[in-house]
Amino acid sequence: MHNLTKLLFPTRGSNLLAGSLRSSYRSLGSPIVNRIFVAKMSSTHNVPKLNDPTLLVTLPFINGSFVPLAAGQDTFDVLDPVSGSVIASCPDQGVAETTEAINHAAAAFKTFRKTSPRERANLLKKWNALMMENKEDLATLITWENGKPIADARGEVAYAATFLEWFAEEAPRLYGDTIPSSTATNRVVTLRQPIGVAGLITPWNFPAAMVTRKIGPALAAGCTVVLKAPGETPLTSLALAELARRAGFPAGTINVITTLANTKEIGKELCTNPIIKKLSFTGSTAVGKILMEQSSSTLKKLSFELGGNAPFIVFDDADLEKAVAGAVMCKFRSSGQTCVCANRIFVQEGIYDKFAEALAAKVKQFSVGSGFKDGTTHGPLIHDIAVKKVHEHVEDARQAGANVVVGGRKMEEQGINFYEPTLITGMTKEMRIFKEETFGPVAALFKFKSEKEVVELANESEVGLAGYFYSNDYARIWRVAEALEVGMVGINTGIISDPAAPFGGVKQSGFGREGSKYGIEEYTQIKMMTFGGIGELEE
């Protein structure tokens, strides 16, 4: 079973199956030698097949190569969230390996920063093409280690690849300015330069998209990177590194560290090492605060995408059918495990009952199970800790008087980390769901009367990542959109992610933006140059 003990105390060393695999690949002369370290798969578990088995990589990627396991080095297990079976094991790297990766990235930066924007754009385009050529295998890895349905995983791969395409197009457009000087004989111009080595820390919920959304702009700007892969889903990151290698990125430009037990120590090294000039982190607000404090020692440039508690507002004048469809997409995508999914659903009293009835009918149509099973609409949560939190939120609401209309239980018949998609009515602001991000498949409905009341309720949160509302009153649309204290607003839509759109929050949801024309600016610094003594035209 997937439990906290296994997370904190991973297994050590290899096993007989791993040795057999290495011997077989060596005898075949395959290039996979020393890339796959362990594949401790349950003999009773249905193991997915890859069209290209060499994309199942379990070794960290440093300075252009996959690094073999060191003698006596610890490993950690990557678990299938459906069954708890071990998919593979990866080296549990530490500070020494991270420092080595940083040094290689620094050496590579000396030359990579001098490449032309068009050269970097072409590399990103090749990487994008390789991602799409291997879309099915990448989707298989995502579903295997993350649990999301295969259709959703395919969508994520396509979405992730668009960031490489987008920033390939942005690389040649890092424009500077010509600024009128206060002195007649001077000329002032600016240019944007890559900031240096970037440290990247990504989460498990979008194993591909969170990587490309950070790496794409960093490389486009001319930076080199050290990525700390998520401990729950490192295989997707390593497969992407292999495709980047095939695309021709120079050694040292991309480095991927694998760890679970040493996550805190590696995070601190990325924050305190003076070679790292930029840190980008997606995760919880609590961890973001720690990283920000640690980074103060070197005054790094930071961009943090942190916790959310998204309000989803439905006004009486909204198109009910579209609002219900939007709530389904926004709340239940990836089983509610997204930072921008609806957490508090506010419905105006005139249509509250109709909305609840219509949403309940949709939720009852969901099919929960393994992401590889035909017809599955929703997979498992990532681990039992997530299940526990979701169940606690539901029970807190139930005990405080809310009505669980649909769901509200663990689905142990499906596997170890399943929770039934749930709809709760009669919610109040005293309940935990109002204050805390659930990160699970629970739609909690709050009733409101007026526009002013709901905006005040929506803004009654320490975080402000995304917000959504449905209305057909154009004046209200402007008023509410401007009044919501969030970084992103979805108006009559439940999906706001787009490589062209700036992604990020306000308040304790962090700062900085990813995607869009602003995303690449996060990895640059502005240099001003003043030319003096211009004078008048010579006679």
Short mmCIF file of N, CA, C and O in Angstrom, two decimals, residues 98-110 194-199 223-226 252 255 268-279 297-301 525:
data_model
loop_
_atom_site.label_atom_id
_atom_site.label_comp_id
_atom_site.label_asym_id
_atom_site.label_seq_id
_atom_site.Cartn_x
_atom_site.Cartn_y
_atom_site.Cartn_z
N THR A 98 23.14 17.81 -6.72
CA THR A 98 22.50 19.05 -7.16
C THR A 98 23.54 20.13 -7.44
O THR A 98 23.46 20.84 -8.44
N THR A 99 24.52 20.23 -6.56
CA THR A 99 25.59 21.21 -6.77
C THR A 99 26.36 20.90 -8.05
O THR A 99 26.74 21.82 -8.80
N GLU A 100 26.61 19.63 -8.29
CA GLU A 100 27.29 19.23 -9.53
C GLU A 100 26.48 19.66 -10.74
O GLU A 100 27.03 20.20 -11.73
N ALA A 101 25.16 19.43 -10.69
CA ALA A 101 24.30 19.83 -11.80
C ALA A 101 24.33 21.34 -12.00
O ALA A 101 24.37 21.84 -13.14
N ILE A 102 24.31 22.09 -10.91
CA ILE A 102 24.36 23.55 -10.99
C ILE A 102 25.66 24.00 -11.64
O ILE A 102 25.67 24.91 -12.49
N ASN A 103 26.75 23.38 -11.28
CA ASN A 103 28.05 23.75 -11.86
C ASN A 103 28.10 23.46 -13.36
O ASN A 103 28.64 24.24 -14.14
N HIS A 104 27.52 22.33 -13.76
CA HIS A 104 27.47 22.01 -15.19
C HIS A 104 26.59 23.02 -15.93
O HIS A 104 26.91 23.44 -17.05
N ALA A 105 25.48 23.39 -15.30
CA ALA A 105 24.60 24.38 -15.93
C ALA A 105 25.30 25.72 -16.07
O ALA A 105 25.14 26.43 -17.08
N ALA A 106 26.10 26.08 -15.07
CA ALA A 106 26.84 27.34 -15.12
C ALA A 106 27.87 27.33 -16.25
O ALA A 106 28.05 28.33 -16.96
N ALA A 107 28.55 26.19 -16.41
CA ALA A 107 29.54 26.08 -17.48
C ALA A 107 28.86 26.17 -18.84
O ALA A 107 29.36 26.83 -19.77
N ALA A 108 27.71 25.51 -18.97
CA ALA A 108 26.99 25.52 -20.24
C ALA A 108 26.43 26.90 -20.56
O ALA A 108 26.35 27.30 -21.73
N PHE A 109 26.08 27.66 -19.52
CA PHE A 109 25.51 28.99 -19.72
C PHE A 109 26.49 29.92 -20.42
O PHE A 109 26.08 30.80 -21.20
N LYS A 110 27.77 29.74 -20.20
CA LYS A 110 28.77 30.63 -20.80
C LYS A 110 28.69 30.63 -22.32
O LYS A 110 28.93 31.65 -22.96
N PRO A 194 19.73 37.03 -20.79
CA PRO A 194 19.35 35.90 -19.93
C PRO A 194 19.90 36.10 -18.53
O PRO A 194 21.03 36.55 -18.35
N ILE A 195 19.10 35.74 -17.54
CA ILE A 195 19.49 36.02 -16.17
C ILE A 195 20.57 35.10 -15.66
O ILE A 195 21.35 35.45 -14.78
N GLY A 196 20.65 33.87 -16.20
CA GLY A 196 21.68 32.93 -15.75
C GLY A 196 21.11 31.54 -15.56
O GLY A 196 20.18 31.12 -16.26
N VAL A 197 21.66 30.82 -14.60
CA VAL A 197 21.18 29.47 -14.31
C VAL A 197 19.88 29.56 -13.51
O VAL A 197 19.80 30.27 -12.51
N ALA A 198 18.85 28.82 -13.96
CA ALA A 198 17.55 28.85 -13.31
C ALA A 198 17.29 27.53 -12.60
O ALA A 198 17.51 26.45 -13.16
N GLY A 199 16.82 27.61 -11.37
CA GLY A 199 16.38 26.44 -10.63
C GLY A 199 14.87 26.32 -10.74
O GLY A 199 14.15 27.30 -10.53
N CYS A 223 18.87 30.97 -20.90
CA CYS A 223 19.28 30.44 -19.60
C CYS A 223 19.54 28.94 -19.70
O CYS A 223 19.06 28.27 -20.62
N THR A 224 20.23 28.41 -18.72
CA THR A 224 20.33 26.96 -18.53
C THR A 224 19.59 26.62 -17.25
O THR A 224 19.35 27.49 -16.41
N VAL A 225 19.22 25.34 -17.08
CA VAL A 225 18.31 25.01 -15.98
C VAL A 225 18.73 23.77 -15.22
O VAL A 225 19.37 22.87 -15.75
N VAL A 226 18.32 23.77 -13.94
CA VAL A 226 18.39 22.58 -13.09
C VAL A 226 16.97 22.36 -12.57
O VAL A 226 16.44 23.20 -11.85
N GLY A 252 24.51 20.11 -20.44
CA GLY A 252 24.52 21.07 -19.34
C GLY A 252 23.41 22.09 -19.39
O GLY A 252 23.14 22.75 -18.38
N ASN A 255 19.26 19.97 -16.90
CA ASN A 255 19.67 18.99 -15.89
C ASN A 255 18.45 18.64 -15.05
O ASN A 255 17.70 19.53 -14.65
N LYS A 268 16.62 23.77 -0.66
CA LYS A 268 17.45 24.78 0.01
C LYS A 268 18.70 25.08 -0.80
O LYS A 268 19.12 26.25 -0.89
N GLU A 269 19.29 24.07 -1.42
CA GLU A 269 20.49 24.30 -2.23
C GLU A 269 20.16 25.18 -3.43
O GLU A 269 20.94 26.08 -3.79
N LEU A 270 19.03 24.94 -4.06
CA LEU A 270 18.63 25.77 -5.19
C LEU A 270 18.39 27.21 -4.76
O LEU A 270 18.63 28.15 -5.52
N CYS A 271 17.93 27.39 -3.52
CA CYS A 271 17.65 28.74 -3.00
C CYS A 271 18.91 29.48 -2.58
O CYS A 271 19.01 30.70 -2.75
N THR A 272 19.86 28.76 -2.00
CA THR A 272 21.02 29.42 -1.38
C THR A 272 22.27 29.41 -2.24
O THR A 272 23.20 30.18 -1.97
N ASN A 273 22.33 28.56 -3.25
CA ASN A 273 23.52 28.53 -4.11
C ASN A 273 23.57 29.82 -4.93
O ASN A 273 22.64 30.11 -5.69
N PRO A 274 24.64 30.60 -4.83
CA PRO A 274 24.69 31.89 -5.52
C PRO A 274 24.74 31.77 -7.04
O PRO A 274 24.49 32.76 -7.73
N ILE A 275 25.07 30.59 -7.55
CA ILE A 275 25.11 30.42 -9.01
C ILE A 275 23.70 30.48 -9.60
O ILE A 275 23.50 30.96 -10.72
N ILE A 276 22.73 29.99 -8.84
CA ILE A 276 21.33 30.05 -9.29
C ILE A 276 20.86 31.49 -9.19
O ILE A 276 20.84 32.09 -8.11
N LYS A 277 20.48 32.07 -10.32
CA LYS A 277 20.06 33.47 -10.35
C LYS A 277 18.55 33.63 -10.37
O LYS A 277 18.03 34.73 -10.15
N LYS A 278 17.85 32.54 -10.66
CA LYS A 278 16.39 32.60 -10.78
C LYS A 278 15.80 31.30 -10.24
O LYS A 278 16.32 30.21 -10.51
N LEU A 279 14.74 31.40 -9.46
CA LEU A 279 14.05 30.22 -8.95
C LEU A 279 12.58 30.32 -9.31
O LEU A 279 11.92 31.33 -9.04
N SER A 297 18.96 35.06 1.01
CA SER A 297 20.41 35.13 1.25
C SER A 297 21.17 35.51 -0.01
O SER A 297 22.28 36.03 0.06
N THR A 298 20.59 35.22 -1.17
CA THR A 298 21.28 35.53 -2.43
C THR A 298 20.46 36.46 -3.33
O THR A 298 20.88 36.74 -4.46
N LEU A 299 19.32 36.95 -2.83
CA LEU A 299 18.49 37.91 -3.56
C LEU A 299 18.21 37.45 -5.00
O LEU A 299 18.43 38.19 -5.96
N LYS A 300 17.72 36.24 -5.13
CA LYS A 300 17.40 35.71 -6.44
C LYS A 300 16.14 36.35 -7.00
O LYS A 300 15.29 36.84 -6.26
N LYS A 301 16.01 36.28 -8.31
CA LYS A 301 14.74 36.61 -8.93
C LYS A 301 13.83 35.40 -8.76
O LYS A 301 14.23 34.27 -9.01
N GLN A 525 16.97 39.86 -17.60
CA GLN A 525 17.18 41.10 -16.86
C GLN A 525 17.44 42.21 -17.88
O GLN A 525 17.97 41.98 -18.97
#
